[in-house]
């Protein structure tokens, strides 16, 4: 049996592929980078595990759409060029070619299989333009509810497949390792009365599809499930990770309320950004103005806010009225979710600008994999936002992440059932586009993990003062946020290391050992137990992010250092990390 952790688009796609569902993937793999996958028609039963309700995920909340070169004026190679440009030299060319080429195939297949994309009156698939794309190629659904429609449609396919078994409210604590190979997962499962039960499941093939970690920060577009759990578990098990210093801050989340995302597509339709004096400042910053890449717009918003004492910048949609005289009706139809949310806060955005600010949105880095999701640990695969395949580089191109989950989730699922015991577990060579052909250190930097005891031993941390969520978020925002410098990052590394040592000691003392294959109840509720585990995970991934950001003495893509304001060509490459004292 294959265990898939996570039921966003990457986990759903992986589960369908492993279970042999032919609705996605019938067009076959591209010619790029598929030398190391066996042929055949293998499939297996799948256990699909998620810590919340089945569909709750970043995927469900995605708005703008899925970028794909499926229209007659477009080509996957053009999409690849845009992706590489946004990635600031750190994309891997082959991984990007796989993404754009296979992505176009998968999107066509999904639409044919019943994904309810938006269509025009003549039945043709509608598309939008987003920042840094040279073509209008973003397919959307439900107006601005693309992720919800995608998640519901694809999860319905999963529900129909008798080989896929879904386990909700089951939290991955850790991977179980035997002789350097994954041998199972340790879970906390919600019991009938809401209590926490510990459970272990044997599996020699595990796919992590646990999404991002926006909850590292107080201002984020991500839902509560985005706490970096799979990435942290992989780190504790000894997996290599890469590019964690690159965290994308979305330029335009609502500055009040729940930091609700105001999609890039709104600027794609013509909205502009104004400072407190009503000046359109983006035209001073970049010739592409509001459609410059996200890192450029996010930094400009952040700096403008700093200059005006922290007051948010304003997003003005009035330029859209030129082509849409009934602006209120247009906004309601094109952006129904954002329209409803802004109105619920008392704004009529057809008449007045709305306050927006940057918020943590998407993590480019993750578990280092090859082109079939294989990590550096035999038996462990990763896909989607928790993985680092090489497609996002130093900055993700808008609407490329749902596509990545779809494509690489599928590939990971395929590999789990086709890989033999002698499969090669060697992550993709770091082959960043800025230095293609030049030698790059492929070996990871080895980090001390504070308080790390091998992951599974009992600790003695009862009574230690473990940081609460607010403290973690504030530390990350203050020192590892939109703008970074040496002193802040060094302070964060020290602070987070201390907090993580305490958390690593406290968790084993509080979480009872699992009983093999069956549940054992502890005293804690499921909610309390996972809150503790999530905080440790956030400290783990936040600590490694801070170390990686401190080590990268340049500004590149989403990583902006005020003390190293420009790109440094001598470090135009990714850097891998892993934990000390672990086996892989
Ligand atoms: C508001 C918003 C708008 C966005 N808009 C777009 C867009 O328009 N286009 C685009 O391409 N991208 C967009 N993104 C980004 C995109 O949604 C995500 O990158 C993508 O959905 C990630 O998919 P995933 O399958 O990797 O992870 P997710 O969809 O986040 O799924 C993660 C899954 O893992 C489970 N999980 C996590 N931890 C555990 C654990 N410990 N145990 C068990 N299960 C666990 C969760 O319950 C969930 O099922 C947006 C993101 C947000 C937040």
Coordinates of C-alpha atoms and ligand atoms in Angstrom, one line a residue:
X1 CA 0.0 0.0 0.0
X2 CA 1.1 3.5 -0.8
X3 CA 0.7 6.2 1.9
X4 CA 0.0 9.7 0.6
X5 CA 0.1 12.5 3.2
X6 CA -2.0 15.5 2.1
X7 CA -5.0 15.9 -0.1
X8 CA -4.4 19.1 -1.9
X9 CA -3.8 19.0 -5.7
X10 CA -0.4 17.3 -5.3
X11 CA -1.7 14.5 -3.0
X12 CA -4.9 14.0 -5.1
X13 CA -2.9 13.8 -8.3
X14 CA -0.4 11.4 -6.7
X15 CA -3.2 9.1 -5.3
X16 CA -4.9 8.9 -8.7
X17 CA -1.7 8.0 -10.4
X18 CA -0.7 5.4 -7.9
X19 CA -4.2 3.8 -8.0
X20 CA -3.9 3.5 -11.8
X21 CA -6.7 6.1 -12.6
X22 CA -6.3 6.9 -16.2
X23 CA -8.3 10.2 -16.3
X24 CA -5.0 12.2 -15.8
X25 CA -1.9 11.1 -17.6
X26 CA -3.4 9.3 -20.5
X27 CA -1.4 11.5 -22.9
X28 CA 1.7 10.0 -21.4
X29 CA 4.9 11.6 -20.1
X30 CA 6.8 14.2 -22.0
X31 CA 10.1 13.4 -23.6
X32 CA 11.9 15.4 -21.0
X33 CA 13.6 13.8 -18.0
X34 CA 11.8 10.5 -18.0
X35 CA 14.8 8.3 -18.5
X36 CA 14.7 6.9 -14.9
X37 CA 11.1 5.6 -14.7
X38 CA 10.2 2.0 -15.5
X39 CA 7.4 1.4 -18.0
X40 CA 4.3 -0.7 -17.3
X41 CA 0.9 -0.4 -15.9
X42 CA 1.5 -1.0 -12.2
X43 CA -0.9 0.3 -9.5
X44 CA -1.6 -0.2 -5.8
X45 CA -4.0 0.6 -3.0
X46 CA -3.5 4.1 -1.6
X47 CA -4.1 5.4 1.9
X48 CA -4.7 9.2 1.6
X49 CA -4.1 10.9 4.9
X50 CA -5.1 14.5 5.8
X51 CA -5.1 16.3 9.1
X52 CA -8.3 18.2 8.7
X53 CA -11.5 17.8 6.5
X54 CA -10.7 16.1 3.3
X55 CA -10.7 19.2 1.1
X56 CA -9.1 21.8 3.5
X57 CA -5.8 22.8 1.9
X58 CA -4.0 25.7 0.2
X59 CA -5.4 24.3 -3.0
X60 CA -9.0 24.8 -1.9
X61 CA -8.3 28.5 -1.3
X62 CA -6.4 29.2 -4.6
X63 CA -8.1 31.9 -6.5
X64 CA -6.5 33.1 -9.8
X65 CA -6.0 30.0 -11.8
X66 CA -3.7 27.4 -13.4
X67 CA -1.1 28.6 -15.9
X68 CA -0.9 26.3 -18.9
X69 CA 0.1 26.7 -22.6
X70 CA -3.0 25.1 -24.1
X71 CA -4.1 28.0 -26.4
X72 CA -3.3 28.3 -30.1
X73 CA -1.2 31.4 -29.7
X74 CA 1.0 29.8 -27.0
X75 CA 3.6 27.2 -26.6
X76 CA 5.0 25.3 -23.6
X77 CA 8.4 26.7 -24.4
X78 CA 7.1 30.3 -24.1
X79 CA 5.6 29.3 -20.7
X80 CA 9.0 27.8 -19.8
X81 CA 10.8 31.0 -20.7
X82 CA 8.5 33.1 -18.4
X83 CA 9.0 30.6 -15.6
X84 CA 12.7 30.7 -15.9
X85 CA 12.8 34.5 -16.0
X86 CA 10.7 34.7 -12.8
X87 CA 13.0 32.2 -11.1
X88 CA 16.0 34.6 -11.2
X89 CA 18.5 32.0 -12.5
X90 CA 17.6 29.2 -10.0
X91 CA 15.2 27.2 -12.0
X92 CA 16.3 23.8 -13.3
X93 CA 15.6 23.8 -17.1
X94 CA 14.6 20.2 -17.4
X95 CA 12.2 20.4 -14.5
X96 CA 10.6 23.5 -16.0
X97 CA 10.2 21.8 -19.4
X98 CA 8.5 18.9 -17.7
X99 CA 6.2 21.3 -15.9
X100 CA 5.0 23.3 -18.9
X101 CA 4.9 20.5 -21.4
X102 CA 3.2 17.8 -19.2
X103 CA 1.2 20.5 -17.5
X104 CA -0.5 21.5 -20.7
X105 CA -1.4 17.8 -21.3
X106 CA -2.7 17.3 -17.8
X107 CA -4.9 20.4 -17.9
X108 CA -6.4 19.3 -21.2
X109 CA -7.1 15.9 -19.7
X110 CA -8.6 17.3 -16.5
X111 CA -10.9 19.5 -18.5
X112 CA -12.0 16.6 -20.6
X113 CA -12.5 14.5 -17.4
X114 CA -14.9 17.1 -16.0
X115 CA -13.0 19.9 -14.3
X116 CA -15.6 22.8 -14.4
X117 CA -13.4 25.6 -15.8
X118 CA -14.9 28.9 -16.8
X119 CA -16.1 29.1 -20.4
X120 CA -17.4 31.8 -22.7
X121 CA -20.8 31.8 -24.3
X122 CA -19.4 29.8 -27.3
X123 CA -18.1 27.1 -24.9
X124 CA -14.5 28.0 -25.3
X125 CA -12.2 27.9 -22.2
X126 CA -11.7 31.4 -20.8
X127 CA -8.2 32.6 -19.8
X128 CA -6.6 35.4 -17.9
X129 CA -3.4 37.4 -18.0
X130 CA -1.2 37.5 -14.9
X131 CA 2.0 39.2 -14.0
X132 CA 5.2 38.2 -15.9
X133 CA 3.4 35.9 -18.3
X134 CA 3.9 36.8 -22.0
X135 CA 0.6 35.2 -23.0
X136 CA -2.8 35.2 -21.5
X137 CA -2.7 31.6 -20.3
X138 CA -4.3 31.3 -16.9
X139 CA -7.3 29.0 -16.9
X140 CA -9.8 29.8 -14.1
X141 CA -12.9 28.3 -12.5
X142 CA -15.7 29.7 -10.5
X143 CA -14.5 33.2 -11.4
X144 CA -11.9 33.6 -8.7
X145 CA -12.6 30.2 -7.0
X146 CA -10.3 28.1 -9.1
X147 CA -8.8 26.1 -6.3
X148 CA -12.1 25.3 -4.7
X149 CA -13.6 24.0 -8.0
X150 CA -10.4 22.1 -8.8
X151 CA -10.2 20.5 -5.3
X152 CA -13.9 19.5 -5.3
X153 CA -13.8 18.1 -8.9
X154 CA -10.6 16.1 -8.4
X155 CA -11.4 14.9 -4.9
X156 CA -14.7 13.6 -6.3
X157 CA -12.6 11.5 -8.8
X158 CA -10.6 10.2 -5.8
X159 CA -13.8 9.3 -3.9
X160 CA -15.0 7.3 -6.9
X161 CA -11.8 5.2 -7.0
X162 CA -12.2 2.1 -4.9
X163 CA -8.5 1.7 -4.5
X164 CA -8.1 5.0 -2.6
X165 CA -9.0 5.0 1.1
X166 CA -9.2 8.4 2.8
X167 CA -8.3 9.0 6.4
X168 CA -9.3 12.5 7.6
X169 CA -8.3 14.2 10.9
X170 CA -5.1 12.1 11.0
X171 CA -1.9 14.1 11.5
X172 CA 1.6 12.9 10.4
X173 CA 3.9 13.2 13.4
X174 CA 7.0 11.6 11.9
X175 CA 8.3 9.2 9.4
X176 CA 9.5 5.8 10.7
X177 CA 12.9 4.8 9.4
X178 CA 14.5 1.4 9.2
X179 CA 18.1 0.9 8.0
X180 CA 18.0 4.3 6.2
X181 CA 14.7 3.4 4.4
X182 CA 11.2 4.7 5.1
X183 CA 9.2 1.9 6.8
X184 CA 6.1 3.7 7.8
X185 CA 4.4 6.7 9.4
X186 CA 3.6 7.7 12.9
X187 CA 0.2 9.5 13.1
X188 CA -2.0 11.2 15.6
X189 CA -5.6 10.5 14.8
X190 CA -8.7 12.2 16.1
X191 CA -10.8 9.7 18.1
X192 CA -14.6 9.6 18.3
X193 CA -14.7 12.0 21.3
X194 CA -12.0 14.3 19.9
X195 CA -9.2 12.8 21.8
X196 CA -5.7 12.2 20.3
X197 CA -4.9 8.6 19.4
X198 CA -1.4 7.5 18.4
X199 CA -1.1 5.1 15.5
X200 CA 1.6 3.7 13.3
X201 CA 1.2 2.4 9.7
X202 CA 3.7 0.3 7.8
X203 CA 4.6 1.5 4.3
X204 CA 7.8 1.3 2.3
X205 CA 6.5 4.0 -0.1
X206 CA 5.4 7.4 1.4
X207 CA 4.5 10.5 -0.6
X208 CA 4.6 13.8 1.3
X209 CA 2.2 16.3 -0.2
X210 CA 1.7 18.5 2.9
X211 CA 1.8 21.9 1.3
X212 CA 3.4 25.1 2.5
X213 CA 4.0 26.9 5.8
X214 CA 2.4 30.3 5.6
X215 CA 1.5 30.0 9.2
X216 CA 5.1 30.8 10.1
X217 CA 4.0 34.4 9.7
X218 CA 1.3 36.6 11.3
X219 CA 0.3 37.9 7.9
X220 CA -0.4 35.1 5.5
X221 CA -2.9 34.1 2.8
X222 CA -2.6 30.4 3.9
X223 CA -5.2 28.5 5.8
X224 CA -4.5 27.0 9.3
X225 CA -3.3 23.7 7.9
X226 CA -0.2 25.3 6.3
X227 CA 2.4 24.5 9.0
X228 CA 5.2 22.8 7.2
X229 CA 4.6 19.4 8.8
X230 CA 5.9 17.2 6.0
X231 CA 8.9 19.3 5.5
X232 CA 9.8 19.2 9.2
X233 CA 9.2 15.4 9.4
X234 CA 11.5 15.0 6.4
X235 CA 14.1 17.1 8.0
X236 CA 14.0 15.1 11.2
X237 CA 14.3 11.9 9.1
X238 CA 17.4 13.3 7.4
X239 CA 16.1 14.4 4.0
X240 CA 17.9 17.1 2.0
X241 CA 16.0 20.4 1.6
X242 CA 16.8 23.2 -0.9
X243 CA 15.9 26.8 -1.5
X244 CA 14.2 27.4 1.8
X245 CA 15.5 31.0 1.9
X246 CA 13.0 31.8 -0.9
X247 CA 9.6 32.6 0.6
X248 CA 7.2 34.4 -1.7
X249 CA 5.2 37.3 -0.1
X250 CA 2.1 38.1 -2.1
X251 CA 1.9 41.9 -2.6
X252 CA -1.8 42.3 -2.1
X253 CA -3.6 40.6 0.8
X254 CA -6.3 42.6 2.5
X255 CA -4.6 44.7 5.2
X256 CA -7.5 44.0 7.6
X257 CA -9.5 41.0 8.5
X258 CA -8.0 37.6 7.7
X259 CA -5.4 38.9 5.2
X260 CA -7.6 37.5 2.5
X261 CA -5.8 37.3 -0.9
X262 CA -6.7 39.8 -3.5
X263 CA -5.5 37.8 -6.5
X264 CA -2.9 38.9 -9.1
X265 CA -5.6 38.6 -11.6
X266 CA -7.2 41.8 -10.3
X267 CA -4.0 43.7 -11.3
X268 CA -4.0 41.6 -14.5
X269 CA -7.4 43.2 -15.3
X270 CA -6.0 46.7 -14.7
X271 CA -6.1 47.6 -11.0
X272 CA -3.3 50.0 -9.8
X273 CA -1.6 50.6 -6.5
X274 CA -1.6 54.0 -4.7
X275 CA 0.3 55.4 -1.8
X276 CA -1.3 57.5 0.9
X277 CA -1.2 60.6 -1.4
X278 CA -3.0 58.8 -4.2
X279 CA 0.3 58.5 -6.2
X280 CA 0.7 55.4 -8.4
X281 CA 4.1 54.4 -7.1
X282 CA 4.7 51.2 -9.1
X283 CA 5.4 53.2 -12.3
X284 CA 8.4 54.7 -10.5
X285 CA 9.7 51.3 -9.6
X286 CA 9.4 49.1 -12.7
X287 CA 8.4 49.6 -16.3
X288 CA 5.9 46.7 -15.9
X289 CA 4.3 48.6 -13.0
X290 CA 1.7 46.5 -11.2
X291 CA 2.4 43.6 -13.4
X292 CA 6.1 43.3 -12.4
X293 CA 7.0 40.0 -10.7
X294 CA 5.6 39.5 -7.2
X295 CA 8.9 40.0 -5.4
X296 CA 9.2 43.5 -7.0
X297 CA 5.7 44.5 -6.2
X298 CA 5.8 43.0 -2.6
X299 CA 9.0 44.9 -1.8
X300 CA 7.7 48.1 -3.3
X301 CA 4.5 47.8 -1.2
X302 CA 6.5 47.0 1.9
X303 CA 8.8 50.0 1.5
X304 CA 5.9 52.3 0.7
X305 CA 4.2 51.2 3.9
X306 CA 7.4 51.8 5.9
X307 CA 7.7 55.3 4.4
X308 CA 4.1 56.1 5.4
X309 CA 4.4 54.9 9.0
X310 CA 3.0 51.4 8.4
X311 CA -0.2 52.5 6.7
X312 CA -1.3 50.0 4.0
X313 CA -1.2 50.8 0.3
X314 CA -4.4 51.1 -1.6
X315 CA -5.6 48.9 -4.5
X316 CA -7.7 50.9 -7.0
X317 CA -9.8 49.0 -9.5
X318 CA -11.3 52.0 -11.1
X319 CA -9.2 51.8 -14.3
X320 CA -11.2 48.6 -15.2
X321 CA -14.3 50.8 -15.6
X322 CA -13.0 51.9 -19.0
X323 CA -13.8 48.5 -20.5
X324 CA -16.4 47.5 -18.0
X325 CA -18.8 50.5 -17.5
X326 CA -20.9 48.6 -15.0
X327 CA -17.9 48.0 -12.8
X328 CA -19.8 46.6 -9.8
X329 CA -21.4 44.0 -12.0
X330 CA -18.1 43.1 -13.6
X331 CA -16.4 42.7 -10.3
X332 CA -19.2 40.6 -8.9
X333 CA -19.0 38.3 -11.9
X334 CA -15.2 38.1 -12.5
X335 CA -14.1 38.1 -8.8
X336 CA -17.1 36.8 -6.9
X337 CA -15.1 35.6 -3.8
X338 CA -13.1 38.7 -3.4
X339 CA -16.1 40.9 -4.1
X340 CA -18.1 39.1 -1.4
X341 CA -15.2 39.3 1.1
X342 CA -14.5 43.0 0.6
X343 CA -18.2 43.8 0.9
X344 CA -18.4 41.8 4.1
X345 CA -15.7 44.1 5.5
X346 CA -17.8 47.1 4.5
X347 CA -16.0 48.1 1.3
X348 CA -17.5 48.8 -2.1
X349 CA -14.4 48.4 -4.1
X350 CA -16.2 49.5 -7.3
X351 CA -16.3 53.0 -5.7
X352 CA -13.3 53.2 -3.4
X353 CA -9.7 51.7 -3.2
X354 CA -9.2 48.9 -0.7
X355 CA -6.2 48.7 1.8
X356 CA -3.7 45.9 0.9
X357 CA -0.4 44.8 2.3
X358 CA 2.2 42.0 1.6
X359 CA 1.5 38.6 3.2
X360 CA 3.4 35.2 3.3
X361 CA 2.0 33.2 0.4
X362 CA 4.1 30.5 -1.1
X363 CA 7.3 28.6 -0.3
X364 CA 9.6 28.0 -3.3
X365 CA 11.9 25.7 -1.4
X366 CA 11.2 22.3 0.0
X367 CA 12.3 18.7 0.1
X368 CA 14.9 18.2 -2.6
X369 CA 13.5 15.7 -5.2
X370 CA 14.3 14.3 -8.6
X371 CA 11.9 14.6 -11.5
X372 CA 9.7 11.8 -10.1
X373 CA 9.4 13.1 -6.6
X374 CA 12.1 10.9 -5.1
X375 CA 13.8 12.5 -2.2
X376 CA 17.2 11.7 -0.8
X377 CA 15.7 9.0 1.5
X378 CA 14.8 5.7 -0.1
X379 CA 11.1 5.2 0.0
X380 CA 10.3 8.8 0.6
X381 CA 8.7 11.0 -2.2
X382 CA 7.5 14.6 -2.1
X383 CA 5.3 16.7 -4.4
X384 CA 3.6 20.0 -4.5
X385 CA 4.5 23.0 -2.3
X386 CA 6.4 20.9 0.2
X387 CA 8.8 19.7 -2.5
X388 CA 11.7 21.4 -4.3
X389 CA 11.7 20.1 -7.9
X390 CA 13.6 23.0 -9.4
X391 CA 10.6 24.6 -11.2
X392 CA 10.1 27.6 -8.9
X393 CA 13.7 28.9 -8.6
X394 CA 14.0 32.0 -6.5
X395 CA 10.5 33.2 -7.2
X396 CA 7.4 31.4 -8.5
X397 CA 5.7 32.6 -11.6
X398 CA 2.0 33.4 -10.8
X399 CA -0.3 30.4 -11.1
X400 CA 2.4 27.8 -11.6
X401 CA 2.0 26.0 -8.3
X402 CA -1.3 24.2 -8.9
X403 CA 0.3 23.1 -12.1
X404 CA 3.3 21.8 -10.3
X405 CA 1.2 19.9 -7.8
X406 CA -0.8 18.3 -10.7
X407 CA 2.3 17.4 -12.8
X408 CA 4.8 16.3 -10.1
X409 CA 2.1 14.7 -7.9
X410 CA 1.2 12.5 -10.8
X411 CA 4.9 11.7 -11.4
X412 CA 5.5 10.8 -7.8
X413 CA 2.4 8.6 -7.7
X414 CA 3.6 6.8 -10.8
X415 CA 7.0 6.3 -9.4
X416 CA 5.8 4.7 -6.2
X417 CA 4.2 1.9 -8.1
X418 CA 6.8 1.5 -10.8
X419 CA 10.0 1.8 -8.7
X420 CA 11.7 -1.5 -7.9
X421 CA 13.7 -2.0 -4.8
X422 CA 16.9 -1.1 -6.8
X423 CA 15.5 2.3 -7.8
X424 CA 18.2 5.0 -7.6
X425 CA 17.6 7.5 -4.8
X426 CA 19.6 10.4 -6.0
X427 CA 17.9 13.8 -6.0
X428 CA 18.0 15.9 -9.2
X429 CA 21.4 17.4 -9.9
X430 CA 21.3 21.1 -9.0
X431 CA 21.4 22.6 -12.5
X432 CA 20.3 26.1 -12.1
X433 CA 19.8 28.0 -15.3
X434 CA 22.1 30.8 -14.3
X435 CA 25.1 28.5 -14.3
X436 CA 24.1 25.6 -16.5
X437 CA 27.1 23.5 -17.3
X438 CA 29.2 24.9 -14.5
X439 CA 30.0 22.8 -11.4
X440 CA 27.8 23.4 -8.4
X441 CA 28.3 21.7 -5.0
X442 CA 25.8 18.9 -5.0
X443 CA 26.4 17.8 -1.4
X444 CA 24.2 19.4 1.3
X445 CA 25.4 21.7 4.0
X446 CA 25.0 19.8 7.3
X447 CA 23.2 21.6 10.0
X448 CA 23.0 21.1 13.8
X449 CA 19.4 20.7 14.7
X450 CA 19.0 22.0 18.3
X451 CA 17.8 19.5 20.7
X452 CA 17.5 16.9 18.0
X453 CA 17.7 13.4 19.4
X454 CA 17.3 11.3 16.3
X455 CA 13.6 12.0 16.1
X456 CA 12.1 9.1 18.0
X457 CA 13.7 8.8 21.4
X458 CA 11.9 9.9 24.6
X459 CA 13.0 13.3 25.8
X460 CA 12.7 15.1 29.1
X461 CA 11.3 18.4 28.2
X462 CA 8.2 18.5 30.4
X463 CA 7.9 21.9 31.9
X464 CA 10.1 23.6 29.3
X465 CA 8.8 27.0 28.2
X466 CA 7.9 26.2 24.6
X467 CA 7.1 29.2 22.4
X468 CA 3.5 29.8 21.5
X469 CA 2.4 30.5 17.9
X470 CA 2.3 34.3 18.3
X471 CA 5.9 34.4 19.4
X472 CA 7.0 32.2 16.4
X473 CA 5.1 34.3 13.9
X474 CA 6.4 37.6 15.3
X475 CA 10.0 36.4 15.3
X476 CA 9.7 35.3 11.7
X477 CA 8.0 38.5 10.5
X478 CA 10.4 40.7 12.2
X479 CA 13.6 39.0 11.2
X480 CA 12.9 36.5 8.3
X481 CA 10.2 38.5 6.5
X482 CA 10.0 40.6 3.4
X483 CA 13.2 42.6 4.0
X484 CA 16.1 40.8 5.8
X485 CA 19.6 41.7 7.0
X486 CA 22.5 40.0 8.8
X487 CA 21.8 41.2 12.3
X488 CA 18.1 40.3 12.2
X489 CA 18.8 36.9 10.6
X490 CA 21.6 36.0 13.1
X491 CA 19.3 36.9 16.0
X492 CA 16.5 34.8 14.5
X493 CA 18.9 31.8 14.1
X494 CA 19.9 32.0 17.8
X495 CA 16.3 32.6 19.1
X496 CA 14.7 29.9 16.9
X497 CA 17.5 27.4 17.8
X498 CA 16.8 27.9 21.5
X499 CA 13.1 27.6 21.1
X500 CA 13.4 24.5 18.9
X501 CA 15.7 22.8 21.4
X502 CA 12.9 23.3 24.0
X503 CA 10.2 22.1 21.6
X504 CA 12.2 19.0 20.5
X505 CA 12.6 18.1 24.2
X506 CA 9.0 18.7 25.1
X507 CA 7.3 16.9 22.3
X508 CA 8.5 13.3 23.0
X509 CA 7.7 13.8 26.7
X510 CA 4.1 14.8 25.9
X511 CA 3.3 12.4 23.0
X512 CA 2.8 8.8 24.0
X513 CA 4.5 6.2 21.9
X514 CA 2.3 4.7 19.2
X515 CA 1.0 1.2 19.4
X516 CA 1.7 -0.6 16.2
X517 CA -1.2 -0.6 13.8
X518 CA -3.8 0.4 16.3
X519 CA -4.8 3.5 18.2
X520 CA -3.7 4.3 21.8
X521 CA -5.4 7.3 23.4
X522 CA -3.5 9.9 25.3
X523 CA -4.9 12.5 27.7
X524 CA -4.7 15.3 25.2
X525 CA -7.3 16.4 22.7
X526 CA -6.5 16.0 19.0
X527 CA -6.6 19.8 18.7
X528 CA -4.2 20.4 21.6
X529 CA -1.8 17.6 20.5
X530 CA -1.5 18.8 16.9
X531 CA -1.1 22.5 18.0
X532 CA 2.0 21.4 19.9
X533 CA 3.3 19.3 17.0
X534 CA 2.6 22.1 14.6
X535 CA 4.6 24.6 16.6
X536 CA 7.6 22.3 16.8
X537 CA 7.3 21.9 13.0
X538 CA 7.1 25.6 12.4
X539 CA 10.2 26.1 14.6
X540 CA 12.0 23.4 12.7
X541 CA 11.3 24.8 9.2
X542 CA 11.6 28.4 10.4
X543 CA 15.1 27.7 11.9
X544 CA 16.3 26.2 8.6
X545 CA 14.8 29.0 6.6
X546 CA 16.6 31.5 8.8
X547 CA 20.0 29.7 8.5
X548 CA 19.6 29.5 4.7
X549 CA 18.6 33.2 4.5
X550 CA 21.6 34.2 6.6
X551 CA 23.9 32.2 4.4
X552 CA 22.7 33.7 1.2
X553 CA 24.5 37.1 1.1
X554 CA 22.7 38.6 -1.9
X555 CA 19.2 39.7 -3.0
X556 CA 17.7 37.3 -5.5
X557 CA 14.0 36.7 -6.3
X558 CA 11.9 36.6 -3.2
X559 CA 15.0 36.8 -0.9
X560 CA 15.7 40.5 -0.3
X561 CA 18.7 41.5 1.9
X562 CA 19.0 45.2 2.7
X563 CA 22.7 44.7 3.4
X564 CA 23.3 42.9 0.1
X565 CA 21.0 44.7 -2.2
X566 CA 22.1 43.1 -5.5
X567 CA 22.5 39.7 -7.1
X568 CA 25.8 38.0 -6.5
X569 CA 26.7 36.0 -9.6
X570 CA 29.1 33.8 -7.6
X571 CA 26.2 32.2 -5.7
X572 CA 23.8 31.9 -8.6
X573 CA 22.9 28.4 -7.5
X574 CA 20.8 26.5 -5.1
X575 CA 22.2 25.2 -1.8
X576 CA 21.0 22.0 -0.2
X577 CA 20.8 21.4 3.6
X578 CA 20.2 18.4 5.8
X579 CA 20.4 17.7 9.5
X580 CA 23.5 16.5 11.3
X581 CA 23.6 13.0 12.7
X582 CA 20.9 11.6 10.4
X583 CA 21.5 8.8 8.0
X584 CA 20.7 10.0 4.5
Ligands
LIG1 C1 -5.2 32.2 -1.0 C2 -4.3 31.4 -2.0 C3 -4.5 31.6 -3.3 C4 -3.7 30.9 -4.2 N1 -3.9 31.1 -5.6 C5 -3.2 30.3 -6.5 C6 -3.5 30.4 -7.8 O1 -4.4 31.1 -8.3 N2 -2.8 29.6 -8.7 C7 -1.8 28.7 -8.2 O2 -1.1 28.0 -9.0 N3 -1.5 28.7 -6.9 C8 -2.2 29.4 -6.0 N4 -1.9 29.4 -4.7 C9 -0.9 28.4 -4.2 C10 -1.4 27.0 -4.3 O3 -2.7 27.0 -3.8 C11 -0.6 26.0 -3.5 O4 0.8 26.2 -3.7 C12 -1.0 24.6 -3.8 O5 -2.4 24.5 -3.7 C13 -0.3 23.6 -3.0 O6 -0.8 22.4 -3.2 P1 -0.3 21.1 -2.4 O7 -1.1 20.0 -2.8 O8 1.1 21.0 -2.4 O9 -0.7 21.5 -0.8 P2 -2.1 21.9 -0.2 O10 -3.1 22.2 -1.2 O11 -1.8 22.9 0.8 O12 -2.5 20.5 0.6 C14 -1.8 20.1 1.7 C15 -2.5 18.9 2.3 O13 -1.7 18.3 3.3 C16 -2.4 18.1 4.5 N5 -1.5 18.1 5.6 C17 -0.6 19.1 6.0 N6 0.1 18.7 7.1 C18 -0.3 17.4 7.4 C19 0.0 16.5 8.4 N7 0.9 16.8 9.4 N8 -0.7 15.3 8.5 C20 -1.6 15.1 7.5 N9 -2.0 15.9 6.6 C21 -1.3 17.1 6.5 C22 -3.5 19.2 4.5 O14 -4.5 18.8 5.3 C23 -3.8 19.2 3.0 O15 -4.7 18.2 2.7 C24 -2.7 30.1 -3.8 C25 -2.5 29.9 -2.4 C26 -3.3 30.5 -1.5 C27 -3.2 30.3 0.0

